[in-house]
PDB file of C-alpha atoms and ligand atoms in Angstrom:
ATOM      1  CA  MET A1307     -35.196  10.161 -37.343  1.00  0.00           C
ATOM      2  CA  SER A1308     -33.489   8.568 -34.360  1.00  0.00           C
ATOM      3  CA  LEU A1309     -30.141   8.873 -36.118  1.00  0.00           C
ATOM      4  CA  ALA A1310     -30.730  12.602 -36.498  1.00  0.00           C
ATOM      5  CA  ILE A1311     -31.475  12.877 -32.793  1.00  0.00           C
ATOM      6  CA  VAL A1312     -28.319  11.007 -31.935  1.00  0.00           C
ATOM      7  CA  PHE A1313     -26.358  13.271 -34.257  1.00  0.00           C
ATOM      8  CA  ILE A1314     -27.848  16.442 -32.762  1.00  0.00           C
ATOM      9  CA  SER A1315     -27.246  15.213 -29.214  1.00  0.00           C
ATOM     10  CA  PHE A1316     -23.665  14.500 -30.183  1.00  0.00           C
ATOM     11  CA  LEU A1317     -23.272  18.029 -31.538  1.00  0.00           C
ATOM     12  CA  LEU A1318     -24.745  19.547 -28.388  1.00  0.00           C
ATOM     13  CA  TYR A1319     -22.545  17.334 -26.257  1.00  0.00           C
ATOM     14  CA  ALA A1320     -19.423  18.216 -28.236  1.00  0.00           C
ATOM     15  CA  GLU A1321     -20.231  21.906 -28.113  1.00  0.00           C
ATOM     16  CA  SER A1322     -20.886  21.992 -24.371  1.00  0.00           C
ATOM     17  CA  ASN A1323     -17.650  20.092 -23.812  1.00  0.00           C
ATOM     18  CA  ALA A1324     -15.687  22.475 -25.993  1.00  0.00           C
ATOM     19  CA  ALA A1325     -17.134  25.494 -24.225  1.00  0.00           C
ATOM     20  CA  PHE A1326     -16.386  23.841 -20.900  1.00  0.00           C
ATOM     21  CA  ALA A1327     -12.805  23.001 -21.856  1.00  0.00           C
ATOM     22  CA  ASN A1328     -12.355  26.574 -22.992  1.00  0.00           C
ATOM     23  CA  THR A1329     -13.486  28.272 -19.826  1.00  0.00           C
ATOM     24  CA  THR A1330     -12.854  26.066 -16.809  1.00  0.00           C
ATOM     25  CA  TYR A1331      -9.436  25.259 -15.429  1.00  0.00           C
ATOM     26  CA  PRO A1332      -8.920  22.893 -12.523  1.00  0.00           C
ATOM     27  CA  LEU A1333      -7.971  24.269  -9.134  1.00  0.00           C
ATOM     28  CA  VAL A1334      -5.253  23.430  -6.635  1.00  0.00           C
ATOM     29  CA  ILE A1335      -5.723  24.486  -2.999  1.00  0.00           C
ATOM     30  CA  TRP A1336      -3.062  24.596  -0.270  1.00  0.00           C
ATOM     31  CA  HIS A1337      -4.243  24.970   3.330  1.00  0.00           C
ATOM     32  CA  GLY A1338      -2.678  27.027   6.115  1.00  0.00           C
ATOM     33  CA  MET A1339      -0.886  26.254   9.395  1.00  0.00           C
ATOM     34  CA  GLY A1340      -2.840  24.031  11.797  1.00  0.00           C
ATOM     35  CA  ASP A1341      -5.241  23.023   9.032  1.00  0.00           C
ATOM     36  CA  SER A1342      -5.394  20.146   6.561  1.00  0.00           C
ATOM     37  CA  CYS A1343      -6.449  19.419   3.006  1.00  0.00           C
ATOM     38  CA  CYS A1344      -9.741  17.961   4.028  1.00  0.00           C
ATOM     39  CA  ASN A1345     -11.149  19.604   7.119  1.00  0.00           C
ATOM     40  CA  PRO A1346     -14.901  19.872   6.390  1.00  0.00           C
ATOM     41  CA  LEU A1347     -15.042  23.207   8.237  1.00  0.00           C
ATOM     42  CA  SER A1348     -12.267  24.891   6.230  1.00  0.00           C
ATOM     43  CA  MET A1349     -10.800  23.642   2.940  1.00  0.00           C
ATOM     44  CA  GLY A1350     -13.598  21.085   2.594  1.00  0.00           C
ATOM     45  CA  SER A1351     -16.307  23.724   2.710  1.00  0.00           C
ATOM     46  CA  ILE A1352     -14.441  26.016   0.307  1.00  0.00           C
ATOM     47  CA  LYS A1353     -14.002  23.099  -2.082  1.00  0.00           C
ATOM     48  CA  SER A1354     -17.713  22.287  -2.037  1.00  0.00           C
ATOM     49  CA  LEU A1355     -18.690  25.933  -2.435  1.00  0.00           C
ATOM     50  CA  ILE A1356     -16.490  26.170  -5.543  1.00  0.00           C
ATOM     51  CA  GLU A1357     -17.823  22.881  -6.913  1.00  0.00           C
ATOM     52  CA  LYS A1358     -21.332  24.206  -6.490  1.00  0.00           C
ATOM     53  CA  GLN A1359     -20.498  27.502  -8.216  1.00  0.00           C
ATOM     54  CA  ILE A1360     -18.556  25.926 -11.084  1.00  0.00           C
ATOM     55  CA  PRO A1361     -20.199  22.571 -11.872  1.00  0.00           C
ATOM     56  CA  GLY A1362     -17.733  19.999 -13.156  1.00  0.00           C
ATOM     57  CA  ILE A1363     -14.607  21.787 -11.900  1.00  0.00           C
ATOM     58  CA  TYR A1364     -11.819  19.526 -10.660  1.00  0.00           C
ATOM     59  CA  VAL A1365     -10.364  20.604  -7.305  1.00  0.00           C
ATOM     60  CA  ASN A1366      -7.202  19.087  -5.812  1.00  0.00           C
ATOM     61  CA  SER A1367      -6.813  20.153  -2.180  1.00  0.00           C
ATOM     62  CA  LEU A1368      -3.181  19.242  -1.519  1.00  0.00           C
ATOM     63  CA  MET A1369      -2.362  16.718   1.200  1.00  0.00           C
ATOM     64  CA  ILE A1370       1.284  16.874   2.276  1.00  0.00           C
ATOM     65  CA  GLY A1371       2.013  13.426   3.662  1.00  0.00           C
ATOM     66  CA  SER A1372      -0.078  10.318   3.389  1.00  0.00           C
ATOM     67  CA  ASN A1373      -2.978  11.143   5.677  1.00  0.00           C
ATOM     68  CA  VAL A1374      -4.800  14.069   7.271  1.00  0.00           C
ATOM     69  CA  VAL A1375      -2.921  13.861  10.583  1.00  0.00           C
ATOM     70  CA  ALA A1376       0.458  13.880   8.831  1.00  0.00           C
ATOM     71  CA  ASP A1377      -0.714  16.729   6.605  1.00  0.00           C
ATOM     72  CA  THR A1378      -1.555  18.863   9.666  1.00  0.00           C
ATOM     73  CA  LEU A1379       1.717  18.053  11.466  1.00  0.00           C
ATOM     74  CA  ASN A1380       3.785  18.630   8.332  1.00  0.00           C
ATOM     75  CA  GLY A1381       2.474  22.208   8.286  1.00  0.00           C
ATOM     76  CA  PHE A1382       4.598  22.771  11.410  1.00  0.00           C
ATOM     77  CA  LEU A1383       7.376  20.225  11.310  1.00  0.00           C
ATOM     78  CA  MET A1384       8.303  19.592   7.682  1.00  0.00           C
ATOM     79  CA  ASN A1385      10.895  21.659   5.853  1.00  0.00           C
ATOM     80  CA  ALA A1386       9.092  24.097   3.526  1.00  0.00           C
ATOM     81  CA  ASN A1387      11.379  23.227   0.608  1.00  0.00           C
ATOM     82  CA  GLU A1388      10.485  19.553   0.960  1.00  0.00           C
ATOM     83  CA  GLN A1389       6.796  20.455   1.205  1.00  0.00           C
ATOM     84  CA  VAL A1390       7.071  22.453  -2.011  1.00  0.00           C
ATOM     85  CA  ASP A1391       8.887  19.527  -3.692  1.00  0.00           C
ATOM     86  CA  GLU A1392       6.103  17.186  -2.640  1.00  0.00           C
ATOM     87  CA  ALA A1393       3.430  19.610  -3.888  1.00  0.00           C
ATOM     88  CA  CYS A1394       5.231  19.928  -7.242  1.00  0.00           C
ATOM     89  CA  GLU A1395       5.375  16.158  -7.549  1.00  0.00           C
ATOM     90  CA  LYS A1396       1.668  15.781  -6.731  1.00  0.00           C
ATOM     91  CA  ILE A1397       0.742  18.466  -9.276  1.00  0.00           C
ATOM     92  CA  ARG A1398       3.025  16.995 -11.948  1.00  0.00           C
ATOM     93  CA  SER A1399       1.572  13.525 -11.537  1.00  0.00           C
ATOM     94  CA  ASP A1400      -2.081  14.608 -11.497  1.00  0.00           C
ATOM     95  CA  LYS A1401      -3.366  13.937 -15.027  1.00  0.00           C
ATOM     96  CA  GLN A1402      -6.250  16.360 -14.614  1.00  0.00           C
ATOM     97  CA  LEU A1403      -3.873  19.296 -14.124  1.00  0.00           C
ATOM     98  CA  GLN A1404      -1.777  18.762 -17.240  1.00  0.00           C
ATOM     99  CA  ASN A1405      -3.291  21.617 -19.274  1.00  0.00           C
ATOM    100  CA  GLY A1406      -2.762  24.166 -16.537  1.00  0.00           C
ATOM    101  CA  TYR A1407      -4.489  25.044 -13.304  1.00  0.00           C
ATOM    102  CA  ASN A1408      -5.414  27.905 -11.007  1.00  0.00           C
ATOM    103  CA  ALA A1409      -4.152  27.908  -7.431  1.00  0.00           C
ATOM    104  CA  MET A1410      -5.506  29.193  -4.123  1.00  0.00           C
ATOM    105  CA  GLY A1411      -3.228  29.295  -1.087  1.00  0.00           C
ATOM    106  CA  PHE A1412      -4.397  30.012   2.430  1.00  0.00           C
ATOM    107  CA  SER A1413      -2.024  31.705   4.858  1.00  0.00           C
ATOM    108  CA  GLN A1414       1.388  29.968   4.583  1.00  0.00           C
ATOM    109  CA  GLY A1415      -0.094  27.989   1.668  1.00  0.00           C
ATOM    110  CA  GLY A1416       0.049  31.341  -0.178  1.00  0.00           C
ATOM    111  CA  GLN A1417       3.818  31.696  -0.120  1.00  0.00           C
ATOM    112  CA  PHE A1418       4.267  27.946  -0.627  1.00  0.00           C
ATOM    113  CA  LEU A1419       2.214  28.028  -3.836  1.00  0.00           C
ATOM    114  CA  ARG A1420       4.222  31.042  -5.008  1.00  0.00           C
ATOM    115  CA  ALA A1421       7.310  28.853  -4.550  1.00  0.00           C
ATOM    116  CA  VAL A1422       5.593  26.187  -6.659  1.00  0.00           C
ATOM    117  CA  ALA A1423       4.999  28.780  -9.414  1.00  0.00           C
ATOM    118  CA  GLN A1424       8.650  29.896  -9.267  1.00  0.00           C
ATOM    119  CA  ARG A1425      10.214  26.434  -9.073  1.00  0.00           C
ATOM    120  CA  CYS A1426       7.839  24.147 -10.975  1.00  0.00           C
ATOM    121  CA  PRO A1427       6.503  25.743 -14.167  1.00  0.00           C
ATOM    122  CA  ASN A1428       5.071  22.503 -15.593  1.00  0.00           C
ATOM    123  CA  PRO A1429       2.173  22.100 -15.746  1.00  0.00           C
ATOM    124  CA  PRO A1430       1.595  25.870 -15.808  1.00  0.00           C
ATOM    125  CA  MET A1431      -0.100  27.709 -12.971  1.00  0.00           C
ATOM    126  CA  ARG A1432      -2.436  30.371 -14.400  1.00  0.00           C
ATOM    127  CA  ASN A1433      -3.893  32.484 -11.604  1.00  0.00           C
ATOM    128  CA  LEU A1434      -2.409  32.448  -8.113  1.00  0.00           C
ATOM    129  CA  ILE A1435      -4.655  33.676  -5.318  1.00  0.00           C
ATOM    130  CA  SER A1436      -3.038  34.176  -1.920  1.00  0.00           C
ATOM    131  CA  PHE A1437      -5.330  34.594   1.101  1.00  0.00           C
ATOM    132  CA  GLY A1438      -3.394  36.185   3.951  1.00  0.00           C
ATOM    133  CA  GLY A1439      -0.108  34.717   2.639  1.00  0.00           C
ATOM    134  CA  GLN A1440       3.097  36.052   4.208  1.00  0.00           C
ATOM    135  CA  HIS A1441       5.193  36.944   1.190  1.00  0.00           C
ATOM    136  CA  GLN A1442       7.814  38.799   3.223  1.00  0.00           C
ATOM    137  CA  GLY A1443       7.539  36.404   6.132  1.00  0.00           C
ATOM    138  CA  VAL A1444       6.495  37.008   9.714  1.00  0.00           C
ATOM    139  CA  TYR A1445       8.140  38.455  12.801  1.00  0.00           C
ATOM    140  CA  GLY A1446       5.901  37.052  15.497  1.00  0.00           C
ATOM    141  CA  LEU A1447       3.470  34.173  15.908  1.00  0.00           C
ATOM    142  CA  PRO A1448       0.921  35.891  18.146  1.00  0.00           C
ATOM    143  CA  ARG A1449      -1.451  32.987  18.548  1.00  0.00           C
ATOM    144  CA  CYS A1450      -2.092  29.427  17.529  1.00  0.00           C
ATOM    145  CA  PRO A1451      -5.087  28.374  15.466  1.00  0.00           C
ATOM    146  CA  GLY A1452      -7.371  25.447  16.275  1.00  0.00           C
ATOM    147  CA  ASP A1453      -8.396  23.551  19.402  1.00  0.00           C
ATOM    148  CA  ASP A1454      -5.243  21.535  19.922  1.00  0.00           C
ATOM    149  CA  THR A1455      -2.379  24.033  20.069  1.00  0.00           C
ATOM    150  CA  SER A1456       0.292  21.745  21.551  1.00  0.00           C
ATOM    151  CA  VAL A1457       2.430  21.401  18.411  1.00  0.00           C
ATOM    152  CA  CYS A1458       2.053  25.081  17.609  1.00  0.00           C
ATOM    153  CA  ASP A1459       3.051  26.060  21.169  1.00  0.00           C
ATOM    154  CA  TYR A1460       6.165  23.918  20.813  1.00  0.00           C
ATOM    155  CA  VAL A1461       6.974  25.706  17.553  1.00  0.00           C
ATOM    156  CA  ARG A1462       6.579  29.077  19.270  1.00  0.00           C
ATOM    157  CA  LYS A1463       9.064  28.048  21.949  1.00  0.00           C
ATOM    158  CA  LEU A1464      11.591  27.056  19.310  1.00  0.00           C
ATOM    159  CA  LEU A1465      11.125  30.320  17.410  1.00  0.00           C
ATOM    160  CA  ASN A1466      11.852  32.171  20.644  1.00  0.00           C
ATOM    161  CA  LEU A1467      14.932  30.044  21.146  1.00  0.00           C
ATOM    162  CA  GLY A1468      16.196  31.153  17.728  1.00  0.00           C
ATOM    163  CA  ALA A1469      14.669  30.735  14.297  1.00  0.00           C
ATOM    164  CA  TYR A1470      18.073  30.832  12.579  1.00  0.00           C
ATOM    165  CA  ILE A1471      19.707  28.126  14.709  1.00  0.00           C
ATOM    166  CA  GLY A1472      20.622  25.405  12.207  1.00  0.00           C
ATOM    167  CA  TRP A1473      18.351  22.573  13.322  1.00  0.00           C
ATOM    168  CA  VAL A1474      15.374  24.855  14.089  1.00  0.00           C
ATOM    169  CA  GLN A1475      15.672  26.462  10.654  1.00  0.00           C
ATOM    170  CA  ASP A1476      15.970  23.075   9.041  1.00  0.00           C
ATOM    171  CA  LYS A1477      13.037  21.430  10.808  1.00  0.00           C
ATOM    172  CA  ILE A1478      10.443  24.033  11.748  1.00  0.00           C
ATOM    173  CA  THR A1479       8.247  25.289   8.912  1.00  0.00           C
ATOM    174  CA  GLN A1480       7.538  28.705  10.453  1.00  0.00           C
ATOM    175  CA  ALA A1481      11.265  29.317  11.061  1.00  0.00           C
ATOM    176  CA  GLU A1482      11.730  29.085   7.305  1.00  0.00           C
ATOM    177  CA  TYR A1483       9.644  32.192   6.701  1.00  0.00           C
ATOM    178  CA  TRP A1484      10.719  33.894   9.927  1.00  0.00           C
ATOM    179  CA  HIS A1485      11.984  37.341   8.949  1.00  0.00           C
ATOM    180  CA  ASP A1486      13.753  39.239  11.719  1.00  0.00           C
ATOM    181  CA  PRO A1487      13.977  42.927  10.733  1.00  0.00           C
ATOM    182  CA  LEU A1488      16.484  43.512  13.548  1.00  0.00           C
ATOM    183  CA  ASN A1489      18.785  40.969  11.932  1.00  0.00           C
ATOM    184  CA  GLU A1490      18.325  41.286   8.177  1.00  0.00           C
ATOM    185  CA  ALA A1491      21.825  39.949   7.540  1.00  0.00           C
ATOM    186  CA  GLU A1492      21.132  36.784   9.555  1.00  0.00           C
ATOM    187  CA  TYR A1493      17.823  36.329   7.785  1.00  0.00           C
ATOM    188  CA  LYS A1494      19.469  36.548   4.391  1.00  0.00           C
ATOM    189  CA  LYS A1495      22.234  34.199   5.431  1.00  0.00           C
ATOM    190  CA  TYR A1496      20.272  31.512   7.256  1.00  0.00           C
ATOM    191  CA  SER A1497      16.696  31.476   5.927  1.00  0.00           C
ATOM    192  CA  VAL A1498      16.548  28.317   3.828  1.00  0.00           C
ATOM    193  CA  PHE A1499      13.209  29.070   2.193  1.00  0.00           C
ATOM    194  CA  LEU A1500      11.871  32.631   2.174  1.00  0.00           C
ATOM    195  CA  ALA A1501      15.171  34.391   1.519  1.00  0.00           C
ATOM    196  CA  ASP A1502      15.680  32.033  -1.406  1.00  0.00           C
ATOM    197  CA  ILE A1503      12.306  32.524  -3.110  1.00  0.00           C
ATOM    198  CA  ASN A1504      12.541  36.290  -2.509  1.00  0.00           C
ATOM    199  CA  GLN A1505      15.916  36.544  -4.286  1.00  0.00           C
ATOM    200  CA  GLU A1506      17.710  37.734  -1.135  1.00  0.00           C
ATOM    201  CA  VAL A1507      20.630  35.349  -1.427  1.00  0.00           C
ATOM    202  CA  SER A1508      21.291  35.583  -5.131  1.00  0.00           C
ATOM    203  CA  ILE A1509      19.114  36.327  -8.114  1.00  0.00           C
ATOM    204  CA  ASN A1510      17.721  33.231  -9.761  1.00  0.00           C
ATOM    205  CA  SER A1511      16.432  34.460 -13.112  1.00  0.00           C
ATOM    206  CA  THR A1512      14.416  31.252 -13.525  1.00  0.00           C
ATOM    207  CA  TYR A1513      12.270  32.291 -10.544  1.00  0.00           C
ATOM    208  CA  LYS A1514      11.524  35.598 -12.220  1.00  0.00           C
ATOM    209  CA  GLN A1515      10.754  34.056 -15.614  1.00  0.00           C
ATOM    210  CA  ASN A1516       8.475  31.475 -14.046  1.00  0.00           C
ATOM    211  CA  LEU A1517       6.557  33.867 -11.802  1.00  0.00           C
ATOM    212  CA  MET A1518       5.976  36.190 -14.748  1.00  0.00           C
ATOM    213  CA  LYS A1519       4.181  33.358 -16.540  1.00  0.00           C
ATOM    214  CA  LEU A1520       1.235  33.802 -14.195  1.00  0.00           C
ATOM    215  CA  LYS A1521      -1.808  35.467 -15.762  1.00  0.00           C
ATOM    216  CA  ASN A1522      -2.787  37.004 -12.427  1.00  0.00           C
ATOM    217  CA  PHE A1523      -1.332  37.129  -8.934  1.00  0.00           C
ATOM    218  CA  VAL A1524      -4.014  38.090  -6.439  1.00  0.00           C
ATOM    219  CA  MET A1525      -3.049  38.970  -2.862  1.00  0.00           C
ATOM    220  CA  VAL A1526      -5.818  39.208  -0.278  1.00  0.00           C
ATOM    221  CA  LYS A1527      -4.956  41.115   2.892  1.00  0.00           C
ATOM    222  CA  PHE A1528      -7.014  40.925   6.109  1.00  0.00           C
ATOM    223  CA  LEU A1529      -7.069  44.399   7.614  1.00  0.00           C
ATOM    224  CA  LYS A1530      -7.872  43.189  11.151  1.00  0.00           C
ATOM    225  CA  ASP A1531      -5.551  40.193  11.065  1.00  0.00           C
ATOM    226  CA  THR A1532      -4.467  39.089  14.560  1.00  0.00           C
ATOM    227  CA  MET A1533      -2.381  36.119  13.348  1.00  0.00           C
ATOM    228  CA  VAL A1534       0.102  37.730  10.986  1.00  0.00           C
ATOM    229  CA  GLU A1535       2.768  40.251  12.009  1.00  0.00           C
ATOM    230  CA  PRO A1536       3.088  42.469  10.108  1.00  0.00           C
ATOM    231  CA  LYS A1537      -0.149  42.322   8.078  1.00  0.00           C
ATOM    232  CA  ASP A1538       1.708  44.235   5.334  1.00  0.00           C
ATOM    233  CA  SER A1539       3.423  40.950   4.445  1.00  0.00           C
ATOM    234  CA  GLU A1540       0.113  39.808   2.915  1.00  0.00           C
ATOM    235  CA  TRP A1541       0.681  42.452   0.196  1.00  0.00           C
ATOM    236  CA  PHE A1542       4.437  41.788   0.060  1.00  0.00           C
ATOM    237  CA  GLY A1543       5.388  44.668   2.370  1.00  0.00           C
ATOM    238  CA  PHE A1544       7.479  44.444   5.554  1.00  0.00           C
ATOM    239  CA  TYR A1545       9.155  46.303   8.423  1.00  0.00           C
ATOM    240  CA  HIS A1546      11.922  48.732   7.566  1.00  0.00           C
ATOM    241  CA  PRO A1547      15.223  47.139   8.674  1.00  0.00           C
ATOM    242  CA  GLY A1548      16.370  47.721  12.248  1.00  0.00           C
ATOM    243  CA  GLN A1549      12.978  48.017  13.954  1.00  0.00           C
ATOM    244  CA  ALA A1550       9.527  46.465  14.044  1.00  0.00           C
ATOM    245  CA  LYS A1551       7.135  49.419  13.858  1.00  0.00           C
ATOM    246  CA  THR A1552       7.128  51.188  10.523  1.00  0.00           C
ATOM    247  CA  THR A1553       6.626  49.281   7.311  1.00  0.00           C
ATOM    248  CA  PHE A1554       7.253  49.666   3.586  1.00  0.00           C
ATOM    249  CA  THR A1555       5.055  48.546   0.719  1.00  0.00           C
ATOM    250  CA  LEU A1556       5.980  46.206  -2.096  1.00  0.00           C
ATOM    251  CA  GLN A1557       6.197  49.192  -4.453  1.00  0.00           C
ATOM    252  CA  GLU A1558       8.735  50.853  -2.123  1.00  0.00           C
ATOM    253  CA  SER A1559      10.977  47.786  -1.920  1.00  0.00           C
ATOM    254  CA  ASP A1560      14.179  47.115  -3.880  1.00  0.00           C
ATOM    255  CA  LEU A1561      12.716  43.762  -4.847  1.00  0.00           C
ATOM    256  CA  TYR A1562      10.090  45.699  -6.797  1.00  0.00           C
ATOM    257  CA  LYS A1563      12.077  48.726  -7.928  1.00  0.00           C
ATOM    258  CA  GLU A1564      14.849  46.565  -9.357  1.00  0.00           C
ATOM    259  CA  ASP A1565      12.258  44.087 -10.674  1.00  0.00           C
ATOM    260  CA  LYS A1566      14.229  41.189  -9.187  1.00  0.00           C
ATOM    261  CA  LEU A1567      11.223  38.857  -9.229  1.00  0.00           C
ATOM    262  CA  GLY A1568       9.270  40.363 -12.117  1.00  0.00           C
ATOM    263  CA  LEU A1569       6.647  41.876  -9.818  1.00  0.00           C
ATOM    264  CA  LYS A1570       7.121  45.368 -11.228  1.00  0.00           C
ATOM    265  CA  SER A1571       6.655  44.116 -14.776  1.00  0.00           C
ATOM    266  CA  MET A1572       3.625  42.114 -13.697  1.00  0.00           C
ATOM    267  CA  ASP A1573       2.215  45.211 -12.027  1.00  0.00           C
ATOM    268  CA  SER A1574       2.558  47.295 -15.191  1.00  0.00           C
ATOM    269  CA  ASP A1575       0.870  44.495 -17.137  1.00  0.00           C
ATOM    270  CA  GLY A1576      -2.081  44.643 -14.737  1.00  0.00           C
ATOM    271  CA  LYS A1577      -1.379  41.155 -13.382  1.00  0.00           C
ATOM    272  CA  LEU A1578      -1.104  42.098  -9.695  1.00  0.00           C
ATOM    273  CA  HIS A1579      -4.315  42.502  -7.727  1.00  0.00           C
ATOM    274  CA  PHE A1580      -4.318  43.817  -4.170  1.00  0.00           C
ATOM    275  CA  LEU A1581      -7.594  42.971  -2.433  1.00  0.00           C
ATOM    276  CA  SER A1582      -8.477  43.664   1.176  1.00  0.00           C
ATOM    277  CA  ILE A1583     -11.075  42.443   3.619  1.00  0.00           C
ATOM    278  CA  ASP A1584     -11.988  44.312   6.769  1.00  0.00           C
ATOM    279  CA  GLY A1585     -11.742  41.262   9.000  1.00  0.00           C
ATOM    280  CA  ASP A1586      -9.510  38.855  10.930  1.00  0.00           C
ATOM    281  CA  HIS A1587      -7.233  36.198   9.420  1.00  0.00           C
ATOM    282  CA  LEU A1588      -8.968  34.167   6.697  1.00  0.00           C
ATOM    283  CA  ARG A1589     -12.408  35.534   7.619  1.00  0.00           C
ATOM    284  CA  PHE A1590     -14.523  36.084   4.541  1.00  0.00           C
ATOM    285  CA  SER A1591     -18.071  35.293   3.514  1.00  0.00           C
ATOM    286  CA  ASP A1592     -19.169  32.917   0.776  1.00  0.00           C
ATOM    287  CA  GLU A1593     -20.613  35.939  -1.057  1.00  0.00           C
ATOM    288  CA  TRP A1594     -17.270  37.738  -0.964  1.00  0.00           C
ATOM    289  CA  LEU A1595     -15.472  34.685  -2.310  1.00  0.00           C
ATOM    290  CA  ILE A1596     -17.987  34.174  -5.099  1.00  0.00           C
ATOM    291  CA  GLU A1597     -18.028  37.791  -6.229  1.00  0.00           C
ATOM    292  CA  ASN A1598     -14.335  38.675  -5.903  1.00  0.00           C
ATOM    293  CA  ILE A1599     -12.532  35.426  -6.611  1.00  0.00           C
ATOM    294  CA  ILE A1600     -14.674  32.686  -8.134  1.00  0.00           C
ATOM    295  CA  GLN A1601     -16.387  34.879 -10.731  1.00  0.00           C
ATOM    296  CA  LYS A1602     -13.249  36.821 -11.607  1.00  0.00           C
ATOM    297  CA  PHE A1603     -10.343  34.436 -11.402  1.00  0.00           C
ATOM    298  CA  LEU A1604     -11.553  30.818 -11.614  1.00  0.00           C
TER     299      LEU A1604
HETATM  300  C1  NAG B 331     -12.574  29.676 -26.794  1.00  0.00           C
HETATM  301  O1  NAG B 331     -12.514  31.041 -26.399  1.00  0.00           O
HETATM  302  C2  NAG B 331     -12.005  31.901 -27.414  1.00  0.00           C
HETATM  303  C3  NAG B 331     -11.874  33.285 -26.813  1.00  0.00           C
HETATM  304  O2  NAG B 331     -12.977  33.633 -26.033  1.00  0.00           O
HETATM  305  C4  NAG B 331     -12.935  31.844 -28.635  1.00  0.00           C
HETATM  306  O3  NAG B 331     -12.419  32.670 -29.649  1.00  0.00           O
HETATM  307  C5  NAG B 331     -13.008  30.407 -29.149  1.00  0.00           C
HETATM  308  O4  NAG B 331     -13.908  30.321 -30.208  1.00  0.00           O
HETATM  309  C6  NAG B 331     -13.440  29.467 -28.018  1.00  0.00           C
HETATM  310  N1  NAG B 331     -13.347  28.076 -28.469  1.00  0.00           N
HETATM  311  C7  NAG B 331     -14.287  27.174 -28.231  1.00  0.00           C
HETATM  312  C8  NAG B 331     -13.986  25.804 -28.731  1.00  0.00           C
HETATM  313  O5  NAG B 331     -15.323  27.428 -27.641  1.00  0.00           O
HETATM  314  C1  NAG B 332      17.057  28.448  -9.872  1.00  0.00           C
HETATM  315  O1  NAG B 332      15.821  27.844  -9.699  1.00  0.00           O
HETATM  316  C2  NAG B 332      15.608  26.682 -10.486  1.00  0.00           C
HETATM  317  C3  NAG B 332      14.172  26.243 -10.274  1.00  0.00           C
HETATM  318  O2  NAG B 332      13.952  25.867  -8.952  1.00  0.00           O
HETATM  319  C4  NAG B 332      16.625  25.616 -10.083  1.00  0.00           C
HETATM  320  O3  NAG B 332      16.467  24.486 -10.907  1.00  0.00           O
HETATM  321  C5  NAG B 332      18.029  26.164 -10.225  1.00  0.00           C
HETATM  322  O4  NAG B 332      18.946  25.235  -9.710  1.00  0.00           O
HETATM  323  C6  NAG B 332      18.169  27.484  -9.458  1.00  0.00           C
HETATM  324  N1  NAG B 332      19.445  28.077  -9.766  1.00  0.00           N
HETATM  325  C7  NAG B 332      20.280  28.465  -8.810  1.00  0.00           C
HETATM  326  C8  NAG B 332      21.541  29.099  -9.295  1.00  0.00           C
HETATM  327  O5  NAG B 332      20.061  28.300  -7.626  1.00  0.00           O
END
């Protein structure tokens, strides 16, 4: 009698575990500028919302550096390539991510996680969700987030001084996705991060192969964004060269038409998803997140 019960409980346990293993992948989160892995008001609250919606899910909210203060500062003052290297290393050495993971990037965390997908295919990223990420960079930093804007104000001064000056480009995170449409040639020549991951310097076929391994690439654009210029960058569009007024879409770009990064192929396979929210930068409700992201892509 009791043996039978033990046996049945074992079966139920095994079955629930199998079903669980089949449907739930762990999640990696990368925060935006001025934020950190573990701020209870931002990434912390998103992490707990997801843990409530998907019981048992493992969430790794990336910390770049060894503590929360360093993590916040590194979002301004650490070379983006080194940040991506560190993220790759943390993902590679996290045993719970070894069978693959989904990824959610907020603001600059969006383009940084795309770089992770392109450069570090193991373990495999499955779905990449970019919230207000700047995939064609920014030309402007209209305001600084948070209460303490001193570091960000310093960064703005340096960007005004010249984003493509060697040491600024090398040291300032935002300079590395600074995209000056009045100086496309300089951007292509001096941008150490964005121009590289966007195949502007030369075509790295590994980047294309790796990005195409994603099951889905979701780009969320905030239609009333006051932080990102131009907003079109959140859907991989940008200013036409030579001016900063009119913009082109991803589908109108050479990057897409010549399928340099695999985005055109991914689009025809139904892997690209362009979502929009009628609000300011990173403003969305729990209900929106649950319905449009958690239930569909996690
Ligand atoms: C996992 O999902 C697939 C496809 O939905 C299904 O065919 C398979 O039986 C599932 N495996 C387990 C162990 O639940
Ligand atoms: C292409 O990208 C891969 C992955 O990051 C890298 O290992 C390789 O060195 C790059 N190739 C070139 C020619 O830059």
